[in-house]
Amino acid sequence: GVWIASEGKPSLGVVIIFSFGGFIMRSAGCIMNDIADKDFDPHVERTKTRPLAAGRISLKEAYSLLLVFIVIAYILALFLTWQKIVLSIPALIIALSYPFAKRYHSLPQAHLGIAFSFGIPMAFVQISGSLPLEAYIIFIMNICWTLVYDTEYAMSDREDDKSINIKSSALLFE
């Protein structure tokens, strides 16, 4: 999104903020996922050795690190336009709500796709001040890409997901 919105000439500052912000928010999302799944992960072969599931860190430590990452992301957002700061609020809500999606609907991978793709409209708003058609197209394409690759990833958890009543696109599409 940064490169397309800037027509291949993004400022170094924007590249740094969006790259670091993406890393920070993905990290925060992973922590939130482990917090939300702390009671499920010990029963899933692929996730039973995660630090929180295995008891190597406490829930308080996980929440503390999550808060640190959210504060860093907020500080990064302060270097951008007010419109981008406003967009960061739903981006945070979507990122933090993703881990709970698998309890309520069968397309949590699409929810993840929205969380992972939210930087695209944020980049366009930051750089061009608008959301042209190409921003929407890239946003939707990225959601679809995430849905596809994360469904493939979720295939390995199908049997465990069935036994603990977790929903996924892997179970939906079989």
JSON list of C-alpha atoms in Angstrom, two decimals, residues 82-157:
[
{"chain": "A", "resi": 82, "resn": "TRP", "atom": "CA", "xyz": [-4.90, 12.76, 12.22]},
{"chain": "A", "resi": 83, "resn": "GLN", "atom": "CA", "xyz": [-6.93, 10.79, 9.66]},
{"chain": "A", "resi": 84, "resn": "LYS", "atom": "CA", "xyz": [-4.50, 7.92, 9.94]},
{"chain": "A", "resi": 85, "resn": "ILE", "atom": "CA", "xyz": [-4.70, 8.11, 13.72]},
{"chain": "A", "resi": 86, "resn": "VAL", "atom": "CA", "xyz": [-8.50, 7.85, 13.45]},
{"chain": "A", "resi": 87, "resn": "LEU", "atom": "CA", "xyz": [-8.13, 4.79, 11.18]},
{"chain": "A", "resi": 88, "resn": "SER", "atom": "CA", "xyz": [-5.78, 3.19, 13.70]},
{"chain": "A", "resi": 89, "resn": "ILE", "atom": "CA", "xyz": [-8.66, 2.84, 16.18]},
{"chain": "A", "resi": 90, "resn": "PRO", "atom": "CA", "xyz": [-10.74, 0.35, 14.15]},
{"chain": "A", "resi": 91, "resn": "ALA", "atom": "CA", "xyz": [-7.48, -1.31, 13.05]},
{"chain": "A", "resi": 92, "resn": "LEU", "atom": "CA", "xyz": [-6.64, -1.97, 16.71]},
{"chain": "A", "resi": 93, "resn": "ILE", "atom": "CA", "xyz": [-10.14, -3.23, 17.47]},
{"chain": "A", "resi": 94, "resn": "ILE", "atom": "CA", "xyz": [-10.06, -5.61, 14.51]},
{"chain": "A", "resi": 95, "resn": "ALA", "atom": "CA", "xyz": [-6.57, -6.86, 15.36]},
{"chain": "A", "resi": 96, "resn": "LEU", "atom": "CA", "xyz": [-7.45, -7.50, 19.00]},
{"chain": "A", "resi": 97, "resn": "SER", "atom": "CA", "xyz": [-10.83, -9.07, 18.22]},
{"chain": "A", "resi": 98, "resn": "TYR", "atom": "CA", "xyz": [-9.50, -11.56, 15.66]},
{"chain": "A", "resi": 99, "resn": "PRO", "atom": "CA", "xyz": [-8.59, -14.25, 18.22]},
{"chain": "A", "resi": 100, "resn": "PHE", "atom": "CA", "xyz": [-12.21, -14.35, 19.38]},
{"chain": "A", "resi": 101, "resn": "ALA", "atom": "CA", "xyz": [-13.65, -14.64, 15.86]},
{"chain": "A", "resi": 102, "resn": "LYS", "atom": "CA", "xyz": [-13.12, -18.41, 15.77]},
{"chain": "A", "resi": 103, "resn": "ARG", "atom": "CA", "xyz": [-15.59, -18.74, 18.61]},
{"chain": "A", "resi": 104, "resn": "TYR", "atom": "CA", "xyz": [-18.39, -16.95, 16.73]},
{"chain": "A", "resi": 105, "resn": "HIS", "atom": "CA", "xyz": [-18.09, -17.47, 12.99]},
{"chain": "A", "resi": 106, "resn": "SER", "atom": "CA", "xyz": [-16.59, -19.90, 10.50]},
{"chain": "A", "resi": 107, "resn": "LEU", "atom": "CA", "xyz": [-14.41, -17.38, 8.67]},
{"chain": "A", "resi": 108, "resn": "PRO", "atom": "CA", "xyz": [-11.93, -16.16, 11.28]},
{"chain": "A", "resi": 109, "resn": "GLN", "atom": "CA", "xyz": [-9.28, -16.28, 8.53]},
{"chain": "A", "resi": 110, "resn": "ALA", "atom": "CA", "xyz": [-11.20, -13.52, 6.71]},
{"chain": "A", "resi": 111, "resn": "HIS", "atom": "CA", "xyz": [-11.25, -11.54, 9.97]},
{"chain": "A", "resi": 112, "resn": "LEU", "atom": "CA", "xyz": [-7.48, -12.00, 10.13]},
{"chain": "A", "resi": 113, "resn": "GLY", "atom": "CA", "xyz": [-7.27, -10.85, 6.51]},
{"chain": "A", "resi": 114, "resn": "ILE", "atom": "CA", "xyz": [-9.02, -7.59, 7.41]},
{"chain": "A", "resi": 115, "resn": "ALA", "atom": "CA", "xyz": [-6.63, -7.08, 10.34]},
{"chain": "A", "resi": 116, "resn": "PHE", "atom": "CA", "xyz": [-3.58, -7.80, 8.17]},
{"chain": "A", "resi": 117, "resn": "SER", "atom": "CA", "xyz": [-4.87, -5.62, 5.33]},
{"chain": "A", "resi": 118, "resn": "PHE", "atom": "CA", "xyz": [-5.84, -2.56, 7.33]},
{"chain": "A", "resi": 119, "resn": "GLY", "atom": "CA", "xyz": [-2.46, -0.97, 6.71]},
{"chain": "A", "resi": 120, "resn": "ILE", "atom": "CA", "xyz": [-3.40, -0.58, 3.03]},
{"chain": "A", "resi": 121, "resn": "PRO", "atom": "CA", "xyz": [-6.15, 2.02, 3.50]},
{"chain": "A", "resi": 122, "resn": "MET", "atom": "CA", "xyz": [-4.08, 3.58, 6.27]},
{"chain": "A", "resi": 123, "resn": "ALA", "atom": "CA", "xyz": [-1.16, 4.01, 3.85]},
{"chain": "A", "resi": 124, "resn": "PHE", "atom": "CA", "xyz": [-3.34, 5.55, 1.17]},
{"chain": "A", "resi": 125, "resn": "VAL", "atom": "CA", "xyz": [-4.94, 7.98, 3.63]},
{"chain": "A", "resi": 126, "resn": "GLN", "atom": "CA", "xyz": [-1.52, 8.91, 5.02]},
{"chain": "A", "resi": 127, "resn": "ILE", "atom": "CA", "xyz": [0.13, 9.44, 1.63]},
{"chain": "A", "resi": 128, "resn": "SER", "atom": "CA", "xyz": [-2.64, 10.66, -0.65]},
{"chain": "A", "resi": 129, "resn": "GLY", "atom": "CA", "xyz": [-5.31, 11.75, 1.79]},
{"chain": "A", "resi": 130, "resn": "SER", "atom": "CA", "xyz": [-7.92, 9.61, 0.05]},
{"chain": "A", "resi": 131, "resn": "LEU", "atom": "CA", "xyz": [-9.06, 6.08, -0.68]},
{"chain": "A", "resi": 132, "resn": "PRO", "atom": "CA", "xyz": [-9.09, 5.60, -4.45]},
{"chain": "A", "resi": 133, "resn": "LEU", "atom": "CA", "xyz": [-10.55, 2.51, -6.11]},
{"chain": "A", "resi": 134, "resn": "GLU", "atom": "CA", "xyz": [-7.11, 0.88, -6.26]},
{"chain": "A", "resi": 135, "resn": "ALA", "atom": "CA", "xyz": [-6.87, 1.01, -2.45]},
{"chain": "A", "resi": 136, "resn": "TYR", "atom": "CA", "xyz": [-10.14, -0.92, -2.15]},
{"chain": "A", "resi": 137, "resn": "ILE", "atom": "CA", "xyz": [-9.03, -3.45, -4.77]},
{"chain": "A", "resi": 138, "resn": "ILE", "atom": "CA", "xyz": [-5.69, -4.08, -3.06]},
{"chain": "A", "resi": 139, "resn": "PHE", "atom": "CA", "xyz": [-7.43, -4.28, 0.33]},
{"chain": "A", "resi": 140, "resn": "ILE", "atom": "CA", "xyz": [-9.90, -6.91, -0.91]},
{"chain": "A", "resi": 141, "resn": "MET", "atom": "CA", "xyz": [-7.18, -8.86, -2.74]},
{"chain": "A", "resi": 142, "resn": "ASN", "atom": "CA", "xyz": [-5.05, -8.96, 0.40]},
{"chain": "A", "resi": 143, "resn": "ILE", "atom": "CA", "xyz": [-8.00, -10.19, 2.48]},
{"chain": "A", "resi": 144, "resn": "CYS", "atom": "CA", "xyz": [-8.57, -12.98, -0.08]},
{"chain": "A", "resi": 145, "resn": "TRP", "atom": "CA", "xyz": [-4.88, -13.90, -0.07]},
{"chain": "A", "resi": 146, "resn": "THR", "atom": "CA", "xyz": [-4.86, -14.11, 3.74]},
{"chain": "A", "resi": 147, "resn": "LEU", "atom": "CA", "xyz": [-8.04, -16.18, 3.72]},
{"chain": "A", "resi": 148, "resn": "VAL", "atom": "CA", "xyz": [-6.46, -18.65, 1.28]},
{"chain": "A", "resi": 149, "resn": "TYR", "atom": "CA", "xyz": [-3.07, -19.07, 2.96]},
{"chain": "A", "resi": 150, "resn": "ASP", "atom": "CA", "xyz": [-4.44, -19.10, 6.51]},
{"chain": "A", "resi": 151, "resn": "THR", "atom": "CA", "xyz": [-7.08, -21.66, 5.54]},
{"chain": "A", "resi": 152, "resn": "GLU", "atom": "CA", "xyz": [-4.28, -23.89, 4.29]},
{"chain": "A", "resi": 153, "resn": "TYR", "atom": "CA", "xyz": [-2.42, -23.27, 7.56]},
{"chain": "A", "resi": 154, "resn": "ALA", "atom": "CA", "xyz": [-5.60, -24.08, 9.55]},
{"chain": "A", "resi": 155, "resn": "MET", "atom": "CA", "xyz": [-5.89, -27.43, 7.79]},
{"chain": "A", "resi": 156, "resn": "SER", "atom": "CA", "xyz": [-3.33, -28.88, 10.22]},
{"chain": "A", "resi": 157, "resn": "ASP", "atom": "CA", "xyz": [-5.56, -28.01, 13.19]}
]
